[in-house]
Coordinates of C-alpha atoms and ligand atoms in Angstrom, one line a residue:
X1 CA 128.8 -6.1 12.9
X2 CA 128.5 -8.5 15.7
X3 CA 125.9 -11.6 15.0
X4 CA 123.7 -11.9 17.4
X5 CA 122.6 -15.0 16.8
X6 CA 126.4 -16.4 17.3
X7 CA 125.8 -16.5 20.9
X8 CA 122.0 -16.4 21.3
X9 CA 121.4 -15.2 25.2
X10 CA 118.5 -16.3 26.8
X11 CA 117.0 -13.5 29.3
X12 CA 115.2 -15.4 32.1
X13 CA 113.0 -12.8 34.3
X14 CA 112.7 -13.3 38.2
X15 CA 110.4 -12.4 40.6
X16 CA 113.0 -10.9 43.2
X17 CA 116.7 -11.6 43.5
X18 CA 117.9 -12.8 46.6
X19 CA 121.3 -10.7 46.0
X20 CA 120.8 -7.2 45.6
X21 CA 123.9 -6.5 44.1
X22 CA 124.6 -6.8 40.2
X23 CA 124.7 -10.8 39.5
X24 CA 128.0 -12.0 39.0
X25 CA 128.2 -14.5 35.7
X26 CA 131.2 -16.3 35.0
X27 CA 133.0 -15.0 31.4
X28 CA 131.1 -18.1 29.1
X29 CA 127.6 -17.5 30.8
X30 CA 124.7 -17.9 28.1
X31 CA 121.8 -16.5 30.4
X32 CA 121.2 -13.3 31.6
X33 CA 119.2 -12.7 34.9
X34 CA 116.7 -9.9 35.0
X35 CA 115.4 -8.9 38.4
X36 CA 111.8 -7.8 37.9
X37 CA 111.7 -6.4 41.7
X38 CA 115.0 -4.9 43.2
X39 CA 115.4 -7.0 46.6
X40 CA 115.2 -4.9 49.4
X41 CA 117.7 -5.2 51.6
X42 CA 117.2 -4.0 55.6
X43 CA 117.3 -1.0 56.7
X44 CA 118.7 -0.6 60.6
X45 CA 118.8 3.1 61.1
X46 CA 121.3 3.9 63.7
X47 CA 119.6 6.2 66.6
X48 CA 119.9 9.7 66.6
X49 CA 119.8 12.6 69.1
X50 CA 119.6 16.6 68.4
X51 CA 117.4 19.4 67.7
X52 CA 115.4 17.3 64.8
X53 CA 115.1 14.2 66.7
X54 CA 113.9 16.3 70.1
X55 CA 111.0 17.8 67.6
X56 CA 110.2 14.4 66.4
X57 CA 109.7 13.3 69.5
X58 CA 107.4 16.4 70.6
X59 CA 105.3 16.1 67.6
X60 CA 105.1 12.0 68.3
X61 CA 104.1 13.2 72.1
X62 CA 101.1 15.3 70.8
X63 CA 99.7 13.7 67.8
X64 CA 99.8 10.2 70.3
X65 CA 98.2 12.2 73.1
X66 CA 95.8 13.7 70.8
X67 CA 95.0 10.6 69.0
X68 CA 94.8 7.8 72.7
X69 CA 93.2 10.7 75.1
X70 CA 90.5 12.1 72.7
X71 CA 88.1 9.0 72.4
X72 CA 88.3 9.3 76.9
X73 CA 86.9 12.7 77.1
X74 CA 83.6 13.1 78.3
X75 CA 81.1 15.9 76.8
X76 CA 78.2 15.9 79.3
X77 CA 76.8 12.8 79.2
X78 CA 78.4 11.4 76.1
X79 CA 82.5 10.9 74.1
X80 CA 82.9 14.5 73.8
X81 CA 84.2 13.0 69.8
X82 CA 82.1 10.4 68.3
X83 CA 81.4 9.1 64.8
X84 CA 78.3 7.2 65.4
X85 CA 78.1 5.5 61.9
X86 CA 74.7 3.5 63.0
X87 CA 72.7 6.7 64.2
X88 CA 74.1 8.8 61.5
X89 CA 75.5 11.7 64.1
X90 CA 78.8 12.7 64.2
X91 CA 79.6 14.4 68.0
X92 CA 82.6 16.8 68.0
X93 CA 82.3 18.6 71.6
X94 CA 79.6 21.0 71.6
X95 CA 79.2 19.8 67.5
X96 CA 76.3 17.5 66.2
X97 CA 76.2 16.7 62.5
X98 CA 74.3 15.0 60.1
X99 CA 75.2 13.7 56.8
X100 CA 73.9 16.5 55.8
X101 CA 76.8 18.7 57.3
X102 CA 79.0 17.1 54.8
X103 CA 80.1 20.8 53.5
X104 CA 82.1 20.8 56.5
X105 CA 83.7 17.5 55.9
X106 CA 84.7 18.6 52.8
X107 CA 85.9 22.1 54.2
X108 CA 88.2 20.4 56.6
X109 CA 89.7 17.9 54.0
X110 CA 89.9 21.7 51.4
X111 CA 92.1 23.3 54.4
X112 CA 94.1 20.2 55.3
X113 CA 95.0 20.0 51.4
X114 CA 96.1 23.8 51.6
X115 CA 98.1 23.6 55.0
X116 CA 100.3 20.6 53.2
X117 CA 100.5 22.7 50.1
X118 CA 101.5 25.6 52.3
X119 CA 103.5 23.8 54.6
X120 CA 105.1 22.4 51.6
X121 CA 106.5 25.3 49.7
X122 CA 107.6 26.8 52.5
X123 CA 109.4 23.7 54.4
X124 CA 109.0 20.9 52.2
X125 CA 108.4 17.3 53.6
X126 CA 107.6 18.7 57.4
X127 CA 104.4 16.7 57.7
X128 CA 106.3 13.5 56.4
X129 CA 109.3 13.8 59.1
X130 CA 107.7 14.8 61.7
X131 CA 103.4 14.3 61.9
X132 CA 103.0 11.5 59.0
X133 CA 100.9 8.8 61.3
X134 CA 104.0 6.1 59.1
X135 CA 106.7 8.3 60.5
X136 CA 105.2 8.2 64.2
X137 CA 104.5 4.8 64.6
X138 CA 107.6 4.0 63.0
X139 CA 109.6 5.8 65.6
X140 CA 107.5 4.5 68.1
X141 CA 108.2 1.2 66.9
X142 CA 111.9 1.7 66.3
X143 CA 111.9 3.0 70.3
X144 CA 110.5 -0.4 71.1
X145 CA 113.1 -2.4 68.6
X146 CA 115.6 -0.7 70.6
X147 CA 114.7 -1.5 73.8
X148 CA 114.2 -5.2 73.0
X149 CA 117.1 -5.3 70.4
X150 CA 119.4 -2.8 71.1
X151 CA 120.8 -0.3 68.7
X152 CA 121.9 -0.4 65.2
X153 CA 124.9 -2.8 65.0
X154 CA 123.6 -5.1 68.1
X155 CA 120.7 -5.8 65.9
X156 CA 122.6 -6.4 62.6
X157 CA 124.8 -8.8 64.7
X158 CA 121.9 -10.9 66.7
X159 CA 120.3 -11.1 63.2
X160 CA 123.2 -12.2 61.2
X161 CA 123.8 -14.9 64.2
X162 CA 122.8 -18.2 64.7
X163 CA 119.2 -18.8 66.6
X164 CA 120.1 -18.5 70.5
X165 CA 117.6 -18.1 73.5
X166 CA 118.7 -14.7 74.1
X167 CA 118.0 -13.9 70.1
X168 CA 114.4 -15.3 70.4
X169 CA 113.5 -14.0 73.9
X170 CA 114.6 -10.8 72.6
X171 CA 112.6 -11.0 69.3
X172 CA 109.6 -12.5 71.6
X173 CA 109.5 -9.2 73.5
X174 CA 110.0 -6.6 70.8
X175 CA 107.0 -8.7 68.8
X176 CA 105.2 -8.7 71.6
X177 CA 105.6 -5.0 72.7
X178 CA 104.4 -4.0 68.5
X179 CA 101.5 -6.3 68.7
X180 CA 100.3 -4.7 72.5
X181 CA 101.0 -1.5 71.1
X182 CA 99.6 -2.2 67.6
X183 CA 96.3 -3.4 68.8
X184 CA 95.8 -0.3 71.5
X185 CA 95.9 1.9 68.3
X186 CA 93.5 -0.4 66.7
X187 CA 90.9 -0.3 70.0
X188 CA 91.2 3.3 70.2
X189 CA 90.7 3.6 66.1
X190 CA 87.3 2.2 66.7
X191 CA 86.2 3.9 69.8
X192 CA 86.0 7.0 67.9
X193 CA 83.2 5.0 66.5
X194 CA 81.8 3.0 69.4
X195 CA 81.9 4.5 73.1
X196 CA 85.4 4.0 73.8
X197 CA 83.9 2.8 77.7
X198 CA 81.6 0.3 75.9
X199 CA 84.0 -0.9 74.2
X200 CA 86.7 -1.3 76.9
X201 CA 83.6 -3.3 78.6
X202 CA 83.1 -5.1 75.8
X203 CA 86.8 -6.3 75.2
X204 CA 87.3 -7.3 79.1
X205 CA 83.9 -9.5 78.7
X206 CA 85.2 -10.6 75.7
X207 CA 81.7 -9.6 73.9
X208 CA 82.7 -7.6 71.0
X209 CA 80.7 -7.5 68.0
X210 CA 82.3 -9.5 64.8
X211 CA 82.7 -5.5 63.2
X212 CA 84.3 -4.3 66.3
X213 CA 86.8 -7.0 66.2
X214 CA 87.6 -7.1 63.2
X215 CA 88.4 -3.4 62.8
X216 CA 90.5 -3.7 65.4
X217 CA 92.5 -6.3 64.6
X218 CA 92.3 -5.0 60.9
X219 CA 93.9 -1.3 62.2
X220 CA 95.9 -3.4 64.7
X221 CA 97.5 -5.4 62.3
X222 CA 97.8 -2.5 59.7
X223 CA 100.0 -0.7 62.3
X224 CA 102.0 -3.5 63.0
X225 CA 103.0 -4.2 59.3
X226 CA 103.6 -0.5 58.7
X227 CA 105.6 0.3 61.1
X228 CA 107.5 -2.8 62.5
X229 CA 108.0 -4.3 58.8
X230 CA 106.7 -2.2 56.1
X231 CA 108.5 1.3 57.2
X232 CA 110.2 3.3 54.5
X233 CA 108.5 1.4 52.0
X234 CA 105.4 3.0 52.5
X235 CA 107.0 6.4 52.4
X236 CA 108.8 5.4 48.8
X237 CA 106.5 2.8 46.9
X238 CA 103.0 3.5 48.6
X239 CA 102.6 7.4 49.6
X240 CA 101.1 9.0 46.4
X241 CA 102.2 12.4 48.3
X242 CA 106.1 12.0 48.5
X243 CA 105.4 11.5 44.2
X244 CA 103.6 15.5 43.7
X245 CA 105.3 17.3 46.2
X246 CA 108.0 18.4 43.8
X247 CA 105.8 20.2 41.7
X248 CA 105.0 22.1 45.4
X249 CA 108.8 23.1 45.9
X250 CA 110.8 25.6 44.1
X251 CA 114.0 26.7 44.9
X252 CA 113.1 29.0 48.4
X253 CA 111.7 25.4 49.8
X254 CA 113.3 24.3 52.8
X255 CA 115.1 21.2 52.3
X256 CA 117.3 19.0 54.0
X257 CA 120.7 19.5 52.1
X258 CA 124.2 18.6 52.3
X259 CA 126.4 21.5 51.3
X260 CA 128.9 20.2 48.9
X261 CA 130.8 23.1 48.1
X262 CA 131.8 22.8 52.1
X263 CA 131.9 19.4 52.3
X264 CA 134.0 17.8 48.9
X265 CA 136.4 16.3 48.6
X266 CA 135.0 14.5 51.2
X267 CA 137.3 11.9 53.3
X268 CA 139.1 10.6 56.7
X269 CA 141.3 12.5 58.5
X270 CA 142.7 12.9 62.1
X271 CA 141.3 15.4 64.3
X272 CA 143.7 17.4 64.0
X273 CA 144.7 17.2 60.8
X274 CA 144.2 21.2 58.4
X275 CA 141.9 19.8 55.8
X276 CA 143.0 22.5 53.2
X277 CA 146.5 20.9 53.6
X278 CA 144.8 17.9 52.6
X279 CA 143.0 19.4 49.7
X280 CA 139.8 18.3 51.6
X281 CA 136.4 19.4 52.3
X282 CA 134.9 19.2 56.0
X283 CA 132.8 15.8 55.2
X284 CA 134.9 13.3 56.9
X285 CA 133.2 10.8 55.0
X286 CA 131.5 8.6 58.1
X287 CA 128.7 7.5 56.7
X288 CA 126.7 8.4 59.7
X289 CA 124.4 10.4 57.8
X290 CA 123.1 7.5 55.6
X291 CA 123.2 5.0 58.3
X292 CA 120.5 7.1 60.1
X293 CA 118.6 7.8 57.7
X294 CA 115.3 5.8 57.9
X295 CA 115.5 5.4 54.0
X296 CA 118.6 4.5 53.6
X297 CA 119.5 7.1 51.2
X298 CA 122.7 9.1 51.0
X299 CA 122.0 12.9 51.4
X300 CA 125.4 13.9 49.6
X301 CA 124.0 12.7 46.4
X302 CA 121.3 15.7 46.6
X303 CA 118.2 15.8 46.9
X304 CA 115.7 12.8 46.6
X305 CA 112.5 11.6 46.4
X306 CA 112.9 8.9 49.1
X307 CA 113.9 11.7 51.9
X308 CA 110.9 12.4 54.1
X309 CA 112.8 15.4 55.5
X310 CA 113.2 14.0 59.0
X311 CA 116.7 15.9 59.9
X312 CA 118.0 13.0 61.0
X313 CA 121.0 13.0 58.8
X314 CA 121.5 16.7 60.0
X315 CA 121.7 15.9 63.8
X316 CA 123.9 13.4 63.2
X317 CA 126.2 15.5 61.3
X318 CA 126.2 18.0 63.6
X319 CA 127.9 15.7 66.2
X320 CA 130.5 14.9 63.9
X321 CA 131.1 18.7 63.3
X322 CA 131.5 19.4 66.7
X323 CA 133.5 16.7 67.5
X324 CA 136.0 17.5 64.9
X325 CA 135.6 21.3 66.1
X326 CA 134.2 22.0 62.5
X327 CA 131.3 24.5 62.2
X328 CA 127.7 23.0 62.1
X329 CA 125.1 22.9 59.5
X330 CA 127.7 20.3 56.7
X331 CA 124.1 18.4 56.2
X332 CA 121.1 21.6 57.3
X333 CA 117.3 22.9 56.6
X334 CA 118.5 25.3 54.0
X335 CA 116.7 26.1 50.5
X336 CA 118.7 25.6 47.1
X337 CA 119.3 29.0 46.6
X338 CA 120.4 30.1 50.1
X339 CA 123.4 26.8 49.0
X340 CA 124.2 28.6 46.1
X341 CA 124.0 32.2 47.1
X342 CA 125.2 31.9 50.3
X343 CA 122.3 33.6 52.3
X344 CA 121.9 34.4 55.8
X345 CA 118.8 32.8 57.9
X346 CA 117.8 36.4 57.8
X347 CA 117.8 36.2 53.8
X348 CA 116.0 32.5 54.0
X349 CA 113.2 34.3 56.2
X350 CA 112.5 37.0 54.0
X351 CA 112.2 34.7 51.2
X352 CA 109.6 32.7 52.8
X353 CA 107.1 35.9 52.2
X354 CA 107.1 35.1 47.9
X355 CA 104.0 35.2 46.2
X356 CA 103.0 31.8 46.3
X357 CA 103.4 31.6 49.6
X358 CA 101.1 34.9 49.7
X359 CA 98.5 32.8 47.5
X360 CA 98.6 29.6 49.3
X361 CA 98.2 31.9 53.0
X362 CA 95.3 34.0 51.6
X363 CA 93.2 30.9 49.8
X364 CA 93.6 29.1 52.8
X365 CA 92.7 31.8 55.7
X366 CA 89.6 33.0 53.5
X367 CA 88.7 29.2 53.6
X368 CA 89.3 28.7 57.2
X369 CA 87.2 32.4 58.3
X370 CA 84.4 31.0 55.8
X371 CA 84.4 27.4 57.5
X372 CA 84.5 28.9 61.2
X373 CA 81.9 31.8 60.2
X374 CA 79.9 29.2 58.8
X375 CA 79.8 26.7 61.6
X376 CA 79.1 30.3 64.0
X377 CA 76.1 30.8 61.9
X378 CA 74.8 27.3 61.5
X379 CA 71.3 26.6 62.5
X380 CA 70.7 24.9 65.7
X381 CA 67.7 22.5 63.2
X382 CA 67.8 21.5 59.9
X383 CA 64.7 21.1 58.2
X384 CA 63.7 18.9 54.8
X385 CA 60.5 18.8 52.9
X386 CA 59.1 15.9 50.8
X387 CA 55.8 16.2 49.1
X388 CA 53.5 13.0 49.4
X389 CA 54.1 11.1 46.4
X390 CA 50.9 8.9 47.6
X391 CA 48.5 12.0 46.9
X392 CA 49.5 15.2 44.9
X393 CA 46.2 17.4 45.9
X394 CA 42.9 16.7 47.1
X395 CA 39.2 18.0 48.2
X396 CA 39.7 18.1 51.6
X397 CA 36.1 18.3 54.2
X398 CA 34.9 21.5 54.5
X399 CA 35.7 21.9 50.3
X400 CA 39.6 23.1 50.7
X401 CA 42.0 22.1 48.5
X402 CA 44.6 20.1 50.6
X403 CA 48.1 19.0 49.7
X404 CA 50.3 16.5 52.3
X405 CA 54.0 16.7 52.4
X406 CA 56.2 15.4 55.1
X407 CA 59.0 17.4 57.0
X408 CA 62.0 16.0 58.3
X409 CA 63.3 18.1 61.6
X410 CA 66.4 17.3 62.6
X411 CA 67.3 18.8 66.0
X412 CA 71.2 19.6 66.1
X413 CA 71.1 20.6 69.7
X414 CA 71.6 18.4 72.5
X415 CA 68.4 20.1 74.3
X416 CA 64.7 19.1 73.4
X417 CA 63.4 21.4 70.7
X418 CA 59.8 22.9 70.4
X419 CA 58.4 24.1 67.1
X420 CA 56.1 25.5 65.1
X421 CA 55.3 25.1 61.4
X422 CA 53.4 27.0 59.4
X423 CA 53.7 28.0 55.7
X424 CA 53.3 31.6 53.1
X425 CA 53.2 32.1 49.8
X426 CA 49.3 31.4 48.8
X427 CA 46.2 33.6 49.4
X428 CA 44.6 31.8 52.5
X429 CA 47.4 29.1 53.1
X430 CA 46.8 27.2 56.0
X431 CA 48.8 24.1 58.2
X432 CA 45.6 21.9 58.7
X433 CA 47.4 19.5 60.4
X434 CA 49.4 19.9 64.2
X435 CA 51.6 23.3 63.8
X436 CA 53.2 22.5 67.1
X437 CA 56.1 19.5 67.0
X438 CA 58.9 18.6 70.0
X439 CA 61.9 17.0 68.8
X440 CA 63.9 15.4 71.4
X441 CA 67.7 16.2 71.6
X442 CA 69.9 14.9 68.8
X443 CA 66.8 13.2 67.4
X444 CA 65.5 13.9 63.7
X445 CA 61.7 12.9 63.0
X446 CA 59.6 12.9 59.6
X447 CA 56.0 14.8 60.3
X448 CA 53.5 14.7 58.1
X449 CA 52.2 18.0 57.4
X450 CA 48.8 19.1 55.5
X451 CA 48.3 22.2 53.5
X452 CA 45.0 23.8 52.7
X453 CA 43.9 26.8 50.8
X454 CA 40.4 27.8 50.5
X455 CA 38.6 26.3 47.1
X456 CA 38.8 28.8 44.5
X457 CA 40.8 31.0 46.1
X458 CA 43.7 30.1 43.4
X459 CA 44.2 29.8 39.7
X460 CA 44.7 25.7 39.1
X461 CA 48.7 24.6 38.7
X462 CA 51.2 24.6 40.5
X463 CA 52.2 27.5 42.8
X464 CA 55.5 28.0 44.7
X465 CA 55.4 28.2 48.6
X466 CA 57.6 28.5 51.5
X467 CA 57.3 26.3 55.0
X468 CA 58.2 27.9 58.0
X469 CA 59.7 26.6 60.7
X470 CA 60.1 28.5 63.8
X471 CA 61.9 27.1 67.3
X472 CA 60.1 28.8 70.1
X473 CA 62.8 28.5 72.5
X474 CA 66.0 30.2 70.4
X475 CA 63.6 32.3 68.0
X476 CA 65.7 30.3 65.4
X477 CA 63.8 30.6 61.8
X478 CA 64.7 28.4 58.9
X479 CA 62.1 28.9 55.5
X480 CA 62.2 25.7 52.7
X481 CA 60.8 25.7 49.4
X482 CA 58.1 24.1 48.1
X483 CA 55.2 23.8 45.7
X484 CA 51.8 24.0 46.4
X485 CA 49.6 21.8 43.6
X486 CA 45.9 23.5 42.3
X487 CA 44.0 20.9 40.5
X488 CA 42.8 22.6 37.4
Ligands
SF4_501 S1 127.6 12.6 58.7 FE1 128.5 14.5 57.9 S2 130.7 14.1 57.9 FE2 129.7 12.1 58.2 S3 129.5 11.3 56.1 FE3 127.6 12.4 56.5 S4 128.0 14.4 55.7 FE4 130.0 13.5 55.9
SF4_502 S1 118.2 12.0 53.9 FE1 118.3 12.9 56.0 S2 116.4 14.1 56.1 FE2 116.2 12.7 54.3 S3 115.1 10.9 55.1 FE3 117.3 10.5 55.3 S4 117.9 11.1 57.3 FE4 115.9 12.0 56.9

């Protein structure tokens, strides 16, 4: 047996190694290096045009558009989408809600959980490659790098070289291009929150409030790290999705795949060269793939967690196909049994249609019919009642027995609201107070309402009751609970 204690050697833990490679030691070393944290080393993707990349850049065109134009539309006289935090209304187009419209909150966050579980199984990472907010700005930002920097192998070179003018005027303007474009996304984040025009005001008078700048250069400055520095590390050390989405695939999920049994032995070649002479596949062994992928991974090794499913590898593939006259699709959407089997699109297709597909579809339309059927029906008021903790019942004049409460009408309308309150449930149950109330539009008031019933006219206790709250204008009618206290 070896003795260990011959040559005792010491293991000395670092933070980060600067050398992401395996550390050399010479043969008579006595200490061991242990990297705690693999060094990252920097990832240039190379550009990349095709089918995938065109798609990127669509869905990058409408979730930007979506995102910069929404917080300038007007609704009447107001954003026609505003989260006014400090009022407590939340303004979606015709929409007004309270914090008490939460259910719908909570709908929309149930179906955007079943669309990605949907989406998923059927095409796995498609919101990562193409709609993940990290994967837009990133390509957005990597647009930018380019047209400061160059592409793939100029920037390697000016980084790897000495400091020159033309190396810092070109850093200057890519920095500067992030930061413009980093802080517009942080201005228009908070002008869904604050009128958008205000704001714009604000900023050009330089009279922002200490939250409104500091959200926006808090977003700003988010954006900037993400996407100019952070990039695929959010997607592989920071995104909790890219960790459960593999218990949402099975083997009919659309992946991005590289088709080994076409591809191996992979290797160089001339043009024109018969690979099968060769004894070799149709990867010519480029490296293209990996060096635009915006991971840095290697799709020939299968598949991994780190791919976002972006096609980029596939695009770029497909150029080398066709310039070596090979068929397209060596690197392809495709699911891991259409690989193995062989399948036709046609075959793919009809496999999307499996049963939980079927379950995901069906949970999620029911959801989406309740939600919208819901928001059809919703009551144009909302109405709360609170009983006067200050006095539970009293002789009123006149010898009734009187109990106060106070309602909380909250029009949800952007119209002025007239209504009337009155109230069932109790032999001789009467509003003594005002039973007419006008709530301006968007405005929520507490009224304090009094309740009498004749004296005698019930048993003492406590007796269940219903308010009633008509609007005069729509003929809308909403009925709250309530108790109506006897002294015994
Ligand atoms: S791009 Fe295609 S041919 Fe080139 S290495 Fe990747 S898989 Fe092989
Ligand atoms: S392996 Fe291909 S699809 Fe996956 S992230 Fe890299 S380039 Fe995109």
């Amino acid at each position: 047996m070896p003795d260990s204690s011959a040559n005792p050697r010491k293991v000395i833990p670092i933070v980060a190694s600067a050398n992401p490679g395996p550390a050399e030691l010479p043969a008579d070393a006595d200490e061991v290096m242990v990297s705690l944290y693999q060094a990252q080393k920097k990832i240039y993707p190379r550009s990349v045009s095709g089918l995938f990349s065109q798609w990127r850049w669509v869905m990058v065109w409408i979730t930007q558009l979506v995102f910069y134009g929404i917080p300038w539309l007007q609704w009447g006289e107001r954003q026609a989408v505003l989260f006014d935090l400090g009022a407590r209304r939340f303004y979606i187009f015709n929409l007004v809600l309270y914090p008490q419209d939460f259910i719908y909150l909570t709908g929309i966050l149930v179906i955007s959980a079943y669309s990605l579980f949907l989406f998923t199984a059927v095409a796995g990472r498609l919101w990562c490659g193409y709609a993940c907010p990290q994967t837009v700005y990133t390509e957005m930002f990597l647009w930018l790098e380019k047209l400061a920097e160059g592409d793939r192998s100029a920037r390697m070179r000016r980084d790897e070289g000495p400091w020159s003018f033309d190396k810092i005027s070109r850093k200057f303007a890519k920095h500067f291009m992030w930061l413009t474009l980093a802080f517009w996304t942080g201005l228009t984040f908070v002008g869904y929150f604050t009128p958008i025009h205000q704001l714009a005001g604000e900023l050009l008078a330089l009279q922002m409030t200490s939250w409104e700048a500091f959200w926006t250069i808090f977003y700003g400055f988010a954006t900037y790290g993400n996407a100019g520095f952070m990039r695929e590390q959010v997607c592989k050390y920071m995104c909790p999705y890219a960790r459960f989405q593999s218990a949402m695939f099975d083997k009919d999920t659309l992946i991005v795949t590289y088709d080994a049994e076409r591809g191996e032995n992979r290797g160089p070649r001339a043009r024109k060269a018969d690979p099968k002479a060769l004894g070799l596949g149709d990867c010519v062994d480029c490296s293209l793939c990996v060096q635009v992928c915006p991971t840095g991974i290697d799709i020939r090794n299968g598949l991994q967690y780190e791919c976002i499913g972006c096609g980029a590898c596939a695009d770029v593939c497909d150029t080398v196909m066709d310039k070596m006259g090979y068929a397209r699709g060596l690197v392809r959407y495709s699911t891991e049994h259409a690989v193995k089997e062989h399948w036709s699109r046609g075959d793919i297709i009809r496999h999307v249609f499996r049963p939980r597909v079927m379950i995901y579809s069906a949970i999620l339309a029911l959801i989406v019919v309740g939600m919208a059927v819901s928001l059809i029906l919703r009551s144009p008021f909302k109405v709360d009642v609170v009983r006067d903790r200050g006095s539970l019942a009293r002789i009123a004049e006149g010898g009734n027995i009187e109990n106060v409460y106070r309602l909380q009408i909250m029009n949800a309308t952007e119209a002025t609201q007239r209504f009337k309150i009155s109230a069932t449930g109790l032999p001789g149950l009467a509003v003594a107070s005002e039973e007419a109330v006008t709530i301006e539009s968007t405005q929520s008031r507490w009224v304090p309402v009094r309740l009498q019933v004749p004296y005698g006219s019930s048993a003492g206790g406590s007796h269940p009751i219903e308010f009633v709250v008509d609007d005069l204008d729509s003929g809308e009618r909403v009925v709250e609970k309530a108790v109506f206290l006897v002294p015994r």
